[in-house]
Tab-separated table of C-alpha atoms in Angstrom:
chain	number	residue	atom	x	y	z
A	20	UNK	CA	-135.850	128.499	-188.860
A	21	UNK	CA	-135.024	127.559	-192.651
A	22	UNK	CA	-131.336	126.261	-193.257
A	23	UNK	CA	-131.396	129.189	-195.518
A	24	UNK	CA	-131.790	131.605	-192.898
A	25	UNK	CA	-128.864	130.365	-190.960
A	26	UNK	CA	-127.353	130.144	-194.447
A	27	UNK	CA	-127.520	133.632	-194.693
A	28	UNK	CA	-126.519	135.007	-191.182
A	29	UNK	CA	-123.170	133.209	-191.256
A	30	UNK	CA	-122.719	134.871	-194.720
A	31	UNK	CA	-123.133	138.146	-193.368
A	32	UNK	CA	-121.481	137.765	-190.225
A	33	UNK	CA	-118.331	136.673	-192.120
A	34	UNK	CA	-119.164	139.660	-194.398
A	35	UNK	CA	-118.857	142.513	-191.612
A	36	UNK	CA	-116.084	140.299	-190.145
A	37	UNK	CA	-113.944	140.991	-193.175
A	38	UNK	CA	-114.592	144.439	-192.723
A	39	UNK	CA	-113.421	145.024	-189.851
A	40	UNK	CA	-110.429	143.377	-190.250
A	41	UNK	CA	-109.878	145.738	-193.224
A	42	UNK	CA	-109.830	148.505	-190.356
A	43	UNK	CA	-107.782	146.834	-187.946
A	44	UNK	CA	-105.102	146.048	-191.054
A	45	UNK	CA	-105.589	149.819	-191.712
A	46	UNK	CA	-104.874	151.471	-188.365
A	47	UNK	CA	-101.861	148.929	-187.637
A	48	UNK	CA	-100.523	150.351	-190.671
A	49	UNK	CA	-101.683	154.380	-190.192
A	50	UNK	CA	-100.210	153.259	-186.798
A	51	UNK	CA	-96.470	152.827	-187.948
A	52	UNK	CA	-96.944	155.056	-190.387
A	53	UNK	CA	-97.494	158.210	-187.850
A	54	UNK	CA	-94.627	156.334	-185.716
A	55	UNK	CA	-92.005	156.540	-189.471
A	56	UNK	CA	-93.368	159.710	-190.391
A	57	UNK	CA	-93.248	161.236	-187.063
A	58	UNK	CA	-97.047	162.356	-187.211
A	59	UNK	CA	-98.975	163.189	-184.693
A	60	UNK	CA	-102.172	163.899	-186.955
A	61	UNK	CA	-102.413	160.456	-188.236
A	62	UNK	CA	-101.515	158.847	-184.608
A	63	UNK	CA	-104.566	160.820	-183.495
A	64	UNK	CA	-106.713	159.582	-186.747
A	65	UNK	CA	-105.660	155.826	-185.270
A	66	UNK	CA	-107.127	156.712	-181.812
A	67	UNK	CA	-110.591	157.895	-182.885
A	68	UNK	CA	-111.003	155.221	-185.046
A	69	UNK	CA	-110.536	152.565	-182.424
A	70	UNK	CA	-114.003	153.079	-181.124
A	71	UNK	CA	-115.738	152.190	-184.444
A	72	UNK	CA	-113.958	148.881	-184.595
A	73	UNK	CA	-114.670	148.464	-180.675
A	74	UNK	CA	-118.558	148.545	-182.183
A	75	UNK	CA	-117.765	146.801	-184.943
A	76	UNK	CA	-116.581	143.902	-182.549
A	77	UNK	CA	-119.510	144.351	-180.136
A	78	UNK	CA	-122.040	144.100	-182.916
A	79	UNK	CA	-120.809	141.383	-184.790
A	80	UNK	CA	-120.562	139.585	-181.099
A	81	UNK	CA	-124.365	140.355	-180.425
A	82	UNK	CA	-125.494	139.062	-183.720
A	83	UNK	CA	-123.503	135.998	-182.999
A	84	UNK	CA	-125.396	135.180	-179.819
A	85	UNK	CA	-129.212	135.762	-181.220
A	86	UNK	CA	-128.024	133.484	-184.291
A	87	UNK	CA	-127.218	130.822	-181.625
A	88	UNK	CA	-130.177	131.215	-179.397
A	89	UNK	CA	-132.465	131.993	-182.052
A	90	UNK	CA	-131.332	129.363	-184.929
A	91	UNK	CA	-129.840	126.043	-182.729
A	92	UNK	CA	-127.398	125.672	-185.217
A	93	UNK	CA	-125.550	122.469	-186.005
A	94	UNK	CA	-122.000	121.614	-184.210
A	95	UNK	CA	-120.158	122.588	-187.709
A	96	UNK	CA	-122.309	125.453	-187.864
A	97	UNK	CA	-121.838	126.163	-183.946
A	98	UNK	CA	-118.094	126.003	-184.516
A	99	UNK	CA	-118.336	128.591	-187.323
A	100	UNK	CA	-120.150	131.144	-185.256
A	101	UNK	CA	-117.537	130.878	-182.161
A	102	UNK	CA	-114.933	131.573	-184.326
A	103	UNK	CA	-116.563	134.375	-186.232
A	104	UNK	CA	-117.120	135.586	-182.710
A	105	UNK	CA	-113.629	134.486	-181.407
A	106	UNK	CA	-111.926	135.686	-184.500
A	107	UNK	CA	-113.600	139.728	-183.977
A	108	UNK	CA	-112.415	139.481	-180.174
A	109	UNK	CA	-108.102	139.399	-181.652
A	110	UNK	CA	-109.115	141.683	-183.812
A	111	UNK	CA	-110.296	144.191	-181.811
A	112	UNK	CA	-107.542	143.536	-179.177
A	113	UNK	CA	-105.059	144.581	-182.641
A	114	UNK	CA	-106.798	147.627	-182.646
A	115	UNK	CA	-106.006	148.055	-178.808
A	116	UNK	CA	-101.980	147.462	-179.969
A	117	UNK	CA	-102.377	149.972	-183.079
A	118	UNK	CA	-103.863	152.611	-180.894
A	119	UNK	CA	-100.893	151.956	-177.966
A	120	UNK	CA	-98.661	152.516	-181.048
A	121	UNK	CA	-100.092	155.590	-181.750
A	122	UNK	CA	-99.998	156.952	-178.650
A	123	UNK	CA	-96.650	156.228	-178.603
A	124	UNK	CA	-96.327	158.218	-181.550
A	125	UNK	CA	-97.530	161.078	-179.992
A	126	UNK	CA	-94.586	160.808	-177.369
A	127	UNK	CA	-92.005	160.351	-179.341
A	128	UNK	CA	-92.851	162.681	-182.702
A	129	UNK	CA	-91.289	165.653	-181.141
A	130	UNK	CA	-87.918	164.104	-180.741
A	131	UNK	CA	-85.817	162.660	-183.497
A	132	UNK	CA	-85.160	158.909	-184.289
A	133	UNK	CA	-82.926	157.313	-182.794
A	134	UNK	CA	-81.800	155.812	-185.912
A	135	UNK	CA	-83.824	154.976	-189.312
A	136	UNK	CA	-86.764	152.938	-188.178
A	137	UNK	CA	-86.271	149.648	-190.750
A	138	UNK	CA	-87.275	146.469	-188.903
A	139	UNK	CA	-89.716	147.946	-186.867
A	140	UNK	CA	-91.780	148.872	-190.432
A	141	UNK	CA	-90.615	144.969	-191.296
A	142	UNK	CA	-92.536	143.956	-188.236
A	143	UNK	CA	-95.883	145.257	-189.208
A	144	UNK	CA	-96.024	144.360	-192.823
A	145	UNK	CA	-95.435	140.931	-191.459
A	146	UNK	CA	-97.807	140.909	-188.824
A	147	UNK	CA	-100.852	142.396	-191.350
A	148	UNK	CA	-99.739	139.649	-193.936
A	149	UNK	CA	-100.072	137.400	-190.940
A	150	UNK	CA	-103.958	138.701	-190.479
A	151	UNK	CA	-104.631	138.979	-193.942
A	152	UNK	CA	-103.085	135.256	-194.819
A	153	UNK	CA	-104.973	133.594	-191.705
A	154	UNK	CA	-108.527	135.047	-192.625
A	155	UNK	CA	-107.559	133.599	-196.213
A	156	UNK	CA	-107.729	130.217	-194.382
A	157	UNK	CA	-110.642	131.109	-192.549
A	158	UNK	CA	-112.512	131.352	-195.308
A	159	UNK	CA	-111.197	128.015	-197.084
A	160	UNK	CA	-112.095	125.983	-194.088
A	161	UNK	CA	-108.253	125.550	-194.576
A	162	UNK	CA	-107.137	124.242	-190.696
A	163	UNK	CA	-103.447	123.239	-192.581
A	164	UNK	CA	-102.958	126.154	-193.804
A	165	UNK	CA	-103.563	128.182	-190.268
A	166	UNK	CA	-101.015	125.648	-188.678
A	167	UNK	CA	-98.416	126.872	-191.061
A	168	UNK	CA	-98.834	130.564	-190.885
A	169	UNK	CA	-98.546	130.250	-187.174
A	170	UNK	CA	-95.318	128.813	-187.873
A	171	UNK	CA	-94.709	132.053	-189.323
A	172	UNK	CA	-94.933	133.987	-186.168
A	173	UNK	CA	-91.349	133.050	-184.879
A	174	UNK	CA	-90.174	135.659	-188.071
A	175	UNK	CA	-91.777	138.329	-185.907
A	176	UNK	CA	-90.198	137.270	-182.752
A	177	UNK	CA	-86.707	137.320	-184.327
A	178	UNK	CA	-87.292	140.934	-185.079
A	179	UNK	CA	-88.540	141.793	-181.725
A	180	UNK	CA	-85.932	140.063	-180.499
A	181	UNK	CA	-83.288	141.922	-182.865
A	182	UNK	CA	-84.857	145.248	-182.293
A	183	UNK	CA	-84.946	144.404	-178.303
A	184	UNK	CA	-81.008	143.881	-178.363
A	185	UNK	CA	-80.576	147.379	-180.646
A	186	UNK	CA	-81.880	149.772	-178.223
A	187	UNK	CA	-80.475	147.922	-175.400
A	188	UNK	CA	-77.097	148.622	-176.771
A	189	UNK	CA	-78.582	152.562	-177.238
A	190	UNK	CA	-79.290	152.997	-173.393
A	191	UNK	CA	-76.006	151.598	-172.341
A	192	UNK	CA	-74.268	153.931	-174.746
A	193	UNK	CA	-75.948	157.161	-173.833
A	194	UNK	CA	-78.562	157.198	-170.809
A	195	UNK	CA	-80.130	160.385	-172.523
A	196	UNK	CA	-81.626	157.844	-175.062
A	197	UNK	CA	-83.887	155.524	-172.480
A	198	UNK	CA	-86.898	157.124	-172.854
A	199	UNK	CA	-86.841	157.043	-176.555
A	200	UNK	CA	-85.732	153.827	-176.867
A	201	UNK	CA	-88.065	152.294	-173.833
A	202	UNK	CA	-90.963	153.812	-176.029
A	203	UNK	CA	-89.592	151.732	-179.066
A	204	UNK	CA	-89.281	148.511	-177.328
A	205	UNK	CA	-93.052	149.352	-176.023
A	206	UNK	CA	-93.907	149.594	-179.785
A	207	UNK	CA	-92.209	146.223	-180.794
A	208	UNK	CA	-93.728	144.860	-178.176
A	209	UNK	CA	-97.409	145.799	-179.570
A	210	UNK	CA	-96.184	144.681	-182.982
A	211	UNK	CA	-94.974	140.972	-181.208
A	212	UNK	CA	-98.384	140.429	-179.579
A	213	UNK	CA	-100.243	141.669	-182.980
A	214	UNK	CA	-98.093	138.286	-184.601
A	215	UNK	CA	-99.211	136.623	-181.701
A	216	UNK	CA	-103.076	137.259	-182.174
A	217	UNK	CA	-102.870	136.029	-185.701
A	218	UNK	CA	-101.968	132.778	-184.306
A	219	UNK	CA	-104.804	132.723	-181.915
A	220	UNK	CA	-106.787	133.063	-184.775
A	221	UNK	CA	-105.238	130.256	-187.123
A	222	UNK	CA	-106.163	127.784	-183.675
A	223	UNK	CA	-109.811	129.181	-183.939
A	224	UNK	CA	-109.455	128.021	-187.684
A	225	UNK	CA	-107.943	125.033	-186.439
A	226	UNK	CA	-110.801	124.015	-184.131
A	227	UNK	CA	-113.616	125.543	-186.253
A	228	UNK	CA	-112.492	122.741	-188.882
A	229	UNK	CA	-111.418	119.786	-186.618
A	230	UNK	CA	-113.570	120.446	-183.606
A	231	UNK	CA	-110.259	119.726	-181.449
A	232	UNK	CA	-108.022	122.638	-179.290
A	233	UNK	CA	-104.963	123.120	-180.434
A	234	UNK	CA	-102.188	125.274	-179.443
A	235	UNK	CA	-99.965	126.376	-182.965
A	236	UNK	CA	-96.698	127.595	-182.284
A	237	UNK	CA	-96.369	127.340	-178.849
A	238	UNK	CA	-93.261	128.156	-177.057
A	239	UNK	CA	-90.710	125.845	-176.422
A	240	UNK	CA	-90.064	124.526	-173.409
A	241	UNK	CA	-88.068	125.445	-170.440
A	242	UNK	CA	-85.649	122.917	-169.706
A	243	UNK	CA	-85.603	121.527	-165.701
A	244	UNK	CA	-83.334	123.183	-163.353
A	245	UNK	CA	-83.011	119.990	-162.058
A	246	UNK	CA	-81.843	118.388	-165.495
């Protein structure tokens, strides 16, 4: 088939990709939103709308394959299309975290906050930068810049980590609060593996560039019991 052709089906692909990351950046934010606002409406908005970008991410997939078999494309070109494909897989599996957040919602709405809900807002806005910033580099071709937004991710695992400690200190302190706060830590814990998906898609950047695997931000290492 004409270069053209092949051209053009990357362009589109990329094209629909972008659009559904739109969604997924919208229902991660909806998502917190109903958690904030203590709405159970908008949690259940979140929930329907996960099946769309479940197509979304099954379509784009499909069309990914028949460009493949249909166009033998070029190892650059190859590399493009597996992360296009690679890249719609995390962001579907965000949509799977913004829909556990809102069913979370739905669980806690009827009772009060524990206390004003500040970092875990924090957490989001920095994980959809995250997406936002790393599709930016997708785009570019711009493997230096994924490297150093994965850097980025060990902002969001301060927070968890922050937030983790707060509630502990709630469920020693009164044992009526575990539930609550055991739903909260669930909901940090969605937001943590959110930051960690963009990162899995700054190394798909990474290797759609270079051609070569690399693990960004990768946790440090245990030291030996044995010294």
């Amino acid at each position: 088939m004409p270069r053209e052709t092949l051209d053009e089906g990357i362009k589109a692909l990329q094209d629909d990709l972008l659009k559904m990351a739109d969604l997924v950046d919208e229902a991660i934010g909806l998502a917190v939103k109903s958690l904030t606002e203590r709405d159970e409406g908008l949690a259940r908005q979140v929930i329907a709308a996960d099946e769309g970008i479940n197509k979304a991410q099954r379509e784009i997939d499909e069309r990914c394959l028949v460009l493949i078999a249909t166009q033998q494309p070029l190892a650059s070109d190859l590399r493009v299309i597996l992360a296009i494909s690679g890249i719609a897989t995390e962001l579907e599996r965000m949509a799977d975290h913004a829909k556990g957040i809102a069913q979370l919602t739905k669980r806690l709405a009827p009772q009060p906050h524990l206390k004003p809900l500040i970092d875990i807002p924090r957490m989001a806005e920095k994980g959809r930068s995250l997406l936002r910033e790393q599709l930016e580099a997708f785009l570019a071709r711009d493997a230096e810049r994924a490297r150093a937004l994965a850097k980025q991710d060990d902002e969001m695992d301060a927070l968890y980590d922050q937030i983790y400690r707060e509630l502990l200190i709630f469920m020693m302190d009164d044992p009526r609060t575990i539930t609550r706060a055991t739903h909260l830590i669930w909901v940090t814990h969605d937001l943590e593996r959110i930051g960690d998906r963009t990162t899995n898609i700054g190394e798909r950047v990474v290797f759609m560039v270079t051609g070569e695997v690399e693990e960004l931000n990768p946790p440090p290492q245990m030291e030996s019991r044995y010294g």
